[in-house]
């Protein structure tokens, strides 16, 4: 699905040199490399605070801890996301409230959020799924009028630009109260192991979170709150620091590859190509995900694999049907879209190194199966 080897080959010298610096200075935990990356990412995102941490799942958990959410508080999120989003809600003994998504963008449905709000609701977690920004303007509006926090799950959308209706552009992950991202190797800005970060423009929240990531310490050996140990490795920060200057080009390469896929599929009546809800840079294509209708989706996946084409089904089971997250309050009729999407979606290879021959081969094989 990704080609990290070819990507590394192009940046080998700068990455190796950056890692070498960490080895020479032996500042393996925190230290100048982590600080430098943090500052550069703050500047790139135009956000006041980036707090690096160990992975994207931790970033979500720590963001929720920082907001002071309490057991029993309800947190509304999407039924169609990676399990990490809902996992941390449950782990903190908050109550996940899963809602349906929009059929075109696959992002959380604003009307469904409104319907799910109760007096116990404290937060909304929109996920910018597959790299496309959720409808943040409407979500922030609902949050404001109901006094709710917004925690953006930006794990798949780093570098995407959200455009407000007045034309102002901001980076995904800088709109809500706080955001979480992941630097897992296959993400749009991936390191060579695990990594993550929390973003916020709120000084007080940033201070709270900086203590939480470090065992609840604000002063050495004074533990004011229950914290965790969640750090970004200096070696990973060295990799990320070397890759960050390429992030815009990486996202551009994904967008261009997506356009080529689109062109090949646009006349196929059994294929629905990815919908774009905004400007071109609103979607950074962490995944290129088709809906196939009237086609044996699993048969297509098998056929592609047999032809050496990797593909993925993100996600095959709606979260509200996962054993760990069953809840009596859920009613199948409220999950019409996710229940349908899990049967129809298929993601094709998407990365920064896709060339025209590869796209030609992949699209030809997809069409061959679909029209057989
Ligand atoms: C990858 C991902 C995460 C978790 O990130 P990790 O770094 O793997 O812990 C959370 N949410 C979404 C939507 C993701 O895609």
Short mmCIF file of C-alpha atoms and ligand atoms in Angstrom, two decimals:
data_model
loop_
_atom_site.label_atom_id
_atom_site.label_comp_id
_atom_site.label_asym_id
_atom_site.label_seq_id
_atom_site.Cartn_x
_atom_site.Cartn_y
_atom_site.Cartn_z
CA UNK A 1 0.00 0.00 0.00
CA UNK A 2 2.95 2.31 0.61
CA UNK A 3 6.47 2.43 -0.79
CA UNK A 4 8.66 3.66 2.04
CA UNK A 5 11.77 2.14 0.51
CA UNK A 6 11.76 4.34 -2.62
CA UNK A 7 10.85 7.37 -0.52
CA UNK A 8 13.79 6.71 1.81
CA UNK A 9 16.16 6.28 -1.14
CA UNK A 10 15.42 9.87 -2.19
CA UNK A 11 16.06 11.40 1.25
CA UNK A 12 18.65 8.98 2.55
CA UNK A 13 21.49 11.46 3.02
CA UNK A 14 19.54 14.03 4.97
CA UNK A 15 17.76 11.42 7.12
CA UNK A 16 20.97 9.55 7.87
CA UNK A 17 22.78 12.73 8.78
CA UNK A 18 19.96 13.82 11.08
CA UNK A 19 19.94 10.43 12.85
CA UNK A 20 23.73 10.48 13.07
CA UNK A 21 23.56 13.79 14.96
CA UNK A 22 21.38 12.15 17.61
CA UNK A 23 23.83 9.26 17.90
CA UNK A 24 26.78 11.62 18.30
CA UNK A 25 25.11 13.81 20.92
CA UNK A 26 23.50 10.81 22.71
CA UNK A 27 20.48 13.01 23.53
CA UNK A 28 18.12 10.08 22.93
CA UNK A 29 15.15 11.33 24.96
CA UNK A 30 13.88 14.88 24.47
CA UNK A 31 16.87 17.07 23.69
CA UNK A 32 17.47 19.45 20.79
CA UNK A 33 16.15 17.26 17.94
CA UNK A 34 12.75 16.87 19.53
CA UNK A 35 12.57 20.55 20.40
CA UNK A 36 13.63 21.61 16.92
CA UNK A 37 11.02 19.40 15.26
CA UNK A 38 8.35 20.67 17.64
CA UNK A 39 9.15 24.30 16.76
CA UNK A 40 9.25 23.58 13.03
CA UNK A 41 5.91 21.80 13.14
CA UNK A 42 4.34 24.66 15.13
CA UNK A 43 5.49 27.01 12.40
CA UNK A 44 4.31 24.73 9.58
CA UNK A 45 0.85 24.32 11.12
CA UNK A 46 0.64 27.88 12.37
CA UNK A 47 -0.40 26.61 15.79
CA UNK A 48 0.84 27.89 19.15
CA UNK A 49 1.69 24.54 20.71
CA UNK A 50 2.82 21.17 19.46
CA UNK A 51 3.41 18.59 22.18
CA UNK A 52 5.18 15.53 20.78
CA UNK A 53 4.32 12.14 22.25
CA UNK A 54 4.82 8.43 21.65
CA UNK A 55 2.05 7.66 19.13
CA UNK A 56 -1.29 8.87 17.80
CA UNK A 57 -3.38 6.79 20.17
CA UNK A 58 -1.58 8.31 23.16
CA UNK A 59 -2.06 11.75 21.61
CA UNK A 60 -5.84 11.24 21.58
CA UNK A 61 -5.87 9.88 25.11
CA UNK A 62 -3.69 12.67 26.49
CA UNK A 63 -5.78 15.32 24.73
CA UNK A 64 -8.88 13.95 26.48
CA UNK A 65 -7.05 13.76 29.83
CA UNK A 66 -5.93 17.37 29.40
CA UNK A 67 -9.50 18.56 28.94
CA UNK A 68 -10.40 17.06 32.31
CA UNK A 69 -13.16 14.80 30.99
CA UNK A 70 -14.64 12.63 33.74
CA UNK A 71 -15.92 9.03 33.77
CA UNK A 72 -19.46 8.94 32.42
CA UNK A 73 -19.02 12.01 30.24
CA UNK A 74 -20.31 11.29 26.74
CA UNK A 75 -18.04 11.79 23.76
CA UNK A 76 -19.57 11.75 20.29
CA UNK A 77 -17.47 10.33 17.48
CA UNK A 78 -17.77 8.61 14.14
CA UNK A 79 -18.75 4.99 13.64
CA UNK A 80 -16.40 4.80 10.65
CA UNK A 81 -12.82 5.26 11.82
CA UNK A 82 -9.83 3.35 13.11
CA UNK A 83 -10.59 1.82 16.51
CA UNK A 84 -7.98 3.99 18.29
CA UNK A 85 -10.38 6.93 18.22
CA UNK A 86 -13.05 5.16 20.26
CA UNK A 87 -10.64 2.98 22.25
CA UNK A 88 -9.17 5.86 24.22
CA UNK A 89 -12.63 7.22 25.03
CA UNK A 90 -13.59 3.87 26.55
CA UNK A 91 -10.22 3.44 28.25
CA UNK A 92 -10.73 6.70 30.15
CA UNK A 93 -14.17 5.41 31.23
CA UNK A 94 -15.85 8.09 29.19
CA UNK A 95 -18.88 6.94 27.22
CA UNK A 96 -18.33 6.71 23.46
CA UNK A 97 -21.39 7.70 21.45
CA UNK A 98 -20.93 6.54 17.88
CA UNK A 99 -22.83 8.23 15.08
CA UNK A 100 -23.25 7.74 11.35
CA UNK A 101 -21.21 9.39 8.60
CA UNK A 102 -21.93 11.27 5.38
CA UNK A 103 -22.25 8.96 2.36
CA UNK A 104 -20.01 11.10 0.15
CA UNK A 105 -17.11 12.21 2.39
CA UNK A 106 -17.32 9.29 4.89
CA UNK A 107 -16.83 11.92 7.62
CA UNK A 108 -19.00 12.37 10.72
CA UNK A 109 -22.54 13.49 9.91
CA UNK A 110 -23.36 16.85 11.46
CA UNK A 111 -27.10 16.11 11.76
CA UNK A 112 -26.29 12.84 13.52
CA UNK A 113 -24.11 14.72 16.01
CA UNK A 114 -27.02 17.05 16.81
CA UNK A 115 -29.34 14.11 17.41
CA UNK A 116 -26.86 12.40 19.74
CA UNK A 117 -26.31 15.32 22.12
CA UNK A 118 -27.59 14.77 25.68
CA UNK A 119 -27.00 16.69 28.94
CA UNK A 120 -24.02 14.37 29.53
CA UNK A 121 -22.28 15.17 26.23
CA UNK A 122 -18.94 16.87 26.79
CA UNK A 123 -16.99 16.52 23.56
CA UNK A 124 -17.05 15.75 19.85
CA UNK A 125 -14.20 13.92 18.10
CA UNK A 126 -14.31 14.48 14.34
CA UNK A 127 -11.86 12.37 12.33
CA UNK A 128 -10.49 13.77 9.07
CA UNK A 129 -10.93 10.39 7.46
CA UNK A 130 -8.61 9.24 4.68
CA UNK A 131 -7.09 12.72 4.69
CA UNK A 132 -10.21 14.80 4.00
CA UNK A 133 -11.19 17.49 6.49
CA UNK A 134 -14.48 16.98 8.29
CA UNK A 135 -17.11 19.74 8.15
CA UNK A 136 -15.35 21.74 10.86
CA UNK A 137 -17.29 24.97 10.50
CA UNK A 138 -20.59 23.24 11.28
CA UNK A 139 -19.01 21.08 13.99
CA UNK A 140 -17.49 24.11 15.76
CA UNK A 141 -20.88 25.82 15.58
CA UNK A 142 -22.63 22.89 17.28
CA UNK A 143 -19.85 22.68 19.87
CA UNK A 144 -20.13 26.35 20.66
CA UNK A 145 -23.89 26.37 21.08
CA UNK A 146 -23.79 23.25 23.28
CA UNK A 147 -20.63 24.10 25.21
CA UNK A 148 -18.70 21.05 24.01
CA UNK A 149 -15.01 20.48 23.43
CA UNK A 150 -13.79 19.51 19.96
CA UNK A 151 -10.87 17.09 19.68
CA UNK A 152 -9.75 16.64 16.07
CA UNK A 153 -8.35 13.26 15.13
CA UNK A 154 -5.89 14.47 12.53
CA UNK A 155 -3.92 11.24 12.25
CA UNK A 156 -4.73 10.87 8.55
CA UNK A 157 -4.77 14.52 7.52
CA UNK A 158 -1.54 16.25 8.48
CA UNK A 159 -0.93 19.12 6.11
CA UNK A 160 -4.50 19.31 4.78
CA UNK A 161 -5.93 22.82 4.55
CA UNK A 162 -9.44 23.55 5.75
CA UNK A 163 -11.11 26.51 4.03
CA UNK A 164 -13.81 28.41 5.93
CA UNK A 165 -16.77 29.78 4.01
CA UNK A 166 -15.17 33.26 4.23
CA UNK A 167 -12.13 31.93 2.37
CA UNK A 168 -9.70 31.72 5.32
CA UNK A 169 -7.46 28.67 5.15
CA UNK A 170 -6.10 26.88 8.22
CA UNK A 171 -4.37 23.56 8.74
CA UNK A 172 -6.38 20.51 9.80
CA UNK A 173 -5.79 20.01 13.51
CA UNK A 174 -5.69 23.70 14.40
CA UNK A 175 -9.45 24.34 14.50
CA UNK A 176 -10.82 22.49 17.53
CA UNK A 177 -9.75 22.92 21.16
CA UNK A 178 -7.06 20.32 20.65
CA UNK A 179 -5.96 17.79 18.02
CA UNK A 180 -4.07 14.53 17.87
CA UNK A 181 -1.91 13.22 15.07
CA UNK A 182 0.17 10.13 14.37
CA UNK A 183 3.58 9.72 12.76
CA UNK A 184 3.14 5.98 12.17
CA UNK A 185 5.35 5.10 9.15
CA UNK A 186 2.46 4.87 6.66
CA UNK A 187 0.87 8.20 7.66
CA UNK A 188 1.36 11.24 5.43
CA UNK A 189 4.23 12.39 7.68
CA UNK A 190 5.61 9.11 8.94
CA UNK A 191 8.65 8.37 11.07
CA UNK A 192 10.55 5.06 11.21
CA UNK A 193 8.78 3.67 14.24
CA UNK A 194 6.02 5.10 16.42
CA UNK A 195 5.37 8.76 17.06
CA UNK A 196 2.57 11.24 17.62
CA UNK A 197 1.74 14.79 18.65
CA UNK A 198 -0.94 16.95 20.19
CA UNK A 199 -1.71 20.45 18.86
CA UNK A 200 -3.49 23.30 20.58
CA UNK A 201 -3.71 27.09 20.54
CA UNK A 202 -4.72 27.13 24.22
CA UNK A 203 -1.74 28.05 26.47
CA UNK A 204 -3.25 26.65 29.65
CA UNK A 205 -4.23 23.36 28.02
CA UNK A 206 -0.76 23.05 26.47
CA UNK A 207 0.81 23.49 29.91
CA UNK A 208 -1.49 20.84 31.41
CA UNK A 209 -0.69 18.42 28.59
CA UNK A 210 3.09 18.96 28.85
CA UNK A 211 2.82 17.74 32.43
CA UNK A 212 0.56 14.81 31.59
CA UNK A 213 2.97 13.40 28.98
CA UNK A 214 5.70 13.46 31.63
CA UNK A 215 4.16 11.59 34.61
CA UNK A 216 2.07 14.56 35.69
CA UNK A 217 5.20 16.56 36.59
CA UNK A 218 5.33 20.34 36.26
CA UNK A 219 8.30 20.55 38.59
CA UNK A 220 10.81 17.72 38.85
CA UNK A 221 9.50 14.97 41.19
CA UNK A 222 6.33 16.92 42.03
CA UNK A 223 3.44 14.89 40.60
CA UNK A 224 0.40 17.18 40.50
CA UNK A 225 -1.84 15.08 38.30
CA UNK A 226 -1.90 11.44 37.18
CA UNK A 227 0.09 11.39 33.98
CA UNK A 228 1.60 8.95 31.54
CA UNK A 229 5.02 8.39 30.00
CA UNK A 230 4.62 9.31 26.37
CA UNK A 231 7.60 10.73 24.52
CA UNK A 232 8.66 11.09 20.92
CA UNK A 233 12.06 9.42 20.49
CA UNK A 234 14.86 11.77 19.47
CA UNK A 235 15.71 9.40 16.60
CA UNK A 236 12.13 9.60 15.34
CA UNK A 237 12.20 13.38 15.72
CA UNK A 238 15.38 13.38 13.62
CA UNK A 239 13.57 11.47 10.86
CA UNK A 240 10.51 13.72 11.08
CA UNK A 241 12.61 16.86 11.07
CA UNK A 242 14.28 15.68 7.87
CA UNK A 243 10.94 14.81 6.24
CA UNK A 244 8.83 17.82 7.30
CA UNK A 245 10.24 20.11 4.56
CA UNK A 246 8.90 17.57 2.03
CA UNK A 247 5.41 17.26 3.50
CA UNK A 248 3.75 19.66 1.07
CA UNK A 249 5.38 17.89 -1.88
CA UNK A 250 4.37 14.51 -0.44
CA UNK A 251 0.75 15.58 -0.10
CA UNK A 252 0.83 17.09 -3.58
CA UNK A 253 2.11 13.78 -4.99
CA UNK A 254 -0.80 11.97 -3.31
CA UNK A 255 -3.32 14.48 -4.70
CA UNK A 256 -1.87 14.09 -8.20
CA UNK A 257 -1.96 10.29 -7.98
CA UNK A 258 -5.59 10.52 -6.85
CA UNK A 259 -6.46 12.62 -9.90
CA UNK A 260 -4.91 10.01 -12.19
CA UNK A 261 -6.92 7.26 -10.52
CA UNK A 262 -10.05 9.41 -10.90
CA UNK A 263 -9.44 9.93 -14.60
CA UNK A 264 -9.16 6.18 -15.16
CA UNK A 265 -12.35 5.40 -13.21
CA UNK A 266 -14.62 8.32 -13.96
CA UNK A 267 -16.75 6.50 -16.57
CA UNK A 268 -17.07 3.23 -14.66
CA UNK A 269 -20.66 2.85 -13.56
CA UNK A 270 -19.83 0.41 -10.74
CA UNK A 271 -17.24 2.71 -9.20
CA UNK A 272 -17.79 5.81 -7.09
CA UNK A 273 -14.57 7.83 -7.00
CA UNK A 274 -13.68 9.80 -3.84
CA UNK A 275 -15.83 12.87 -3.34
CA UNK A 276 -14.08 16.17 -2.57
CA UNK A 277 -15.94 18.43 -0.16
CA UNK A 278 -13.71 21.47 -0.60
CA UNK A 279 -10.68 22.95 -2.30
CA UNK A 280 -8.07 20.61 -3.72
CA UNK A 281 -5.85 20.82 -0.62
CA UNK A 282 -8.76 19.95 1.72
CA UNK A 283 -8.06 16.26 1.01
CA UNK A 284 -4.49 14.93 1.29
CA UNK A 285 -5.34 11.35 0.36
CA UNK A 286 -3.98 9.31 3.20
CA UNK A 287 -6.07 6.67 1.45
CA UNK A 288 -7.61 6.57 -2.02
CA UNK A 289 -10.88 4.84 -1.31
CA UNK A 290 -13.44 3.76 -3.88
CA UNK A 291 -16.99 2.59 -3.35
CA UNK A 292 -17.80 -0.31 -5.62
CA UNK A 293 -21.48 -1.00 -6.22
CA UNK A 294 -23.01 -4.14 -7.64
CA UNK A 295 -19.56 -5.76 -7.51
CA UNK A 296 -18.13 -8.52 -5.31
CA UNK A 297 -15.83 -6.23 -3.31
CA UNK A 298 -14.04 -9.05 -1.51
CA UNK A 299 -13.60 -10.86 -4.82
CA UNK A 300 -12.04 -7.69 -6.24
CA UNK A 301 -9.64 -7.48 -3.27
CA UNK A 302 -8.65 -11.11 -3.79
CA UNK A 303 -8.17 -10.59 -7.53
CA UNK A 304 -5.95 -7.55 -6.95
CA UNK A 305 -3.84 -9.44 -4.41
CA UNK A 306 -3.44 -12.31 -6.87
CA UNK A 307 -2.13 -9.76 -9.34
CA UNK A 308 0.39 -8.40 -6.83
CA UNK A 309 -1.61 -5.26 -6.15
CA UNK A 310 -1.96 -4.53 -2.45
CA UNK A 311 -5.32 -3.12 -1.36
CA UNK A 312 -7.15 -2.61 1.90
CA UNK A 313 -10.65 -2.49 3.30
CA UNK A 314 -10.83 0.40 5.73
CA UNK A 315 -12.94 -0.46 7.63
CA UNK A 316 -14.67 -3.84 7.32
CA UNK A 317 -16.79 -3.70 10.49
CA UNK A 318 -18.64 -0.64 11.83
CA UNK A 319 -17.38 0.24 15.30
CA UNK A 320 -20.88 0.03 16.79
CA UNK A 321 -20.86 -3.68 15.86
CA UNK A 322 -17.45 -4.40 17.39
CA UNK A 323 -17.71 -6.53 20.51
CA UNK A 324 -15.73 -4.10 22.64
CA UNK A 325 -18.03 -1.18 21.81
CA UNK A 326 -21.52 -2.67 21.76
CA UNK A 327 -24.08 -0.46 23.48
CA UNK A 328 -27.79 -0.99 24.01
CA UNK A 329 -28.49 2.56 22.96
CA UNK A 330 -27.51 1.85 19.36
CA UNK A 331 -30.14 1.21 16.75
CA UNK A 332 -29.11 -0.26 13.37
CA UNK A 333 -31.43 2.17 11.60
CA UNK A 334 -29.18 5.01 12.77
CA UNK A 335 -26.13 3.55 10.99
CA UNK A 336 -27.41 3.18 7.45
CA UNK A 337 -24.37 4.74 5.85
CA UNK A 338 -21.59 2.92 7.71
CA UNK A 339 -23.45 -0.35 7.41
CA UNK A 340 -23.41 0.16 3.63
CA UNK A 341 -19.85 1.52 3.36
CA UNK A 342 -18.27 -1.46 5.09
CA UNK A 343 -19.58 -3.61 2.22
CA UNK A 344 -18.49 -1.29 -0.60
CA UNK A 345 -15.20 0.44 0.22
CA UNK A 346 -11.82 -0.58 -1.08
CA UNK A 347 -8.59 1.41 -0.82
CA UNK A 348 -5.94 1.23 -3.54
CA UNK A 349 -2.18 1.77 -3.15
CA UNK A 350 -1.54 5.42 -2.26
CA UNK A 351 1.83 6.92 -1.47
CA UNK A 352 4.35 9.48 -2.62
CA UNK A 353 6.14 7.28 -5.13
CA UNK A 354 3.33 6.00 -7.37
CA UNK A 355 4.29 6.30 -11.03
CA UNK A 356 2.11 6.34 -14.14
CA UNK A 357 2.90 2.74 -15.06
CA UNK A 358 1.85 1.51 -11.65
CA UNK A 359 -1.39 3.51 -11.78
CA UNK A 360 -2.06 2.21 -15.29
CA UNK A 361 -1.52 -1.39 -14.16
CA UNK A 362 -3.66 -1.02 -11.03
CA UNK A 363 -6.57 0.73 -12.77
CA UNK A 364 -6.50 -1.74 -15.67
CA UNK A 365 -6.74 -4.68 -13.29
CA UNK A 366 -9.56 -3.07 -11.28
CA UNK A 367 -11.53 -2.45 -14.50
CA UNK A 368 -10.79 -5.95 -15.78
CA UNK A 369 -12.43 -7.49 -12.69
CA UNK A 370 -15.32 -5.07 -12.52
CA UNK A 371 -16.30 -5.52 -16.15
CA UNK A 372 -15.72 -9.28 -16.31
C1 LIG B 1 -3.31 5.86 12.82
C2 LIG B 1 -4.50 6.41 13.48
C3 LIG B 1 -4.56 6.60 14.88
C4 LIG B 1 -3.54 6.05 15.83
O1 LIG B 1 -2.23 6.37 15.59
P1 LIG B 1 -1.07 5.44 16.16
O2 LIG B 1 0.14 6.30 16.01
O3 LIG B 1 -1.03 4.22 15.33
O4 LIG B 1 -1.36 5.14 17.59
C5 LIG B 1 -5.67 7.22 15.40
N1 LIG B 1 -6.71 7.60 14.62
C6 LIG B 1 -6.70 7.42 13.29
C7 LIG B 1 -7.86 7.89 12.49
C8 LIG B 1 -5.62 6.81 12.69
O5 LIG B 1 -5.63 6.62 11.35
#
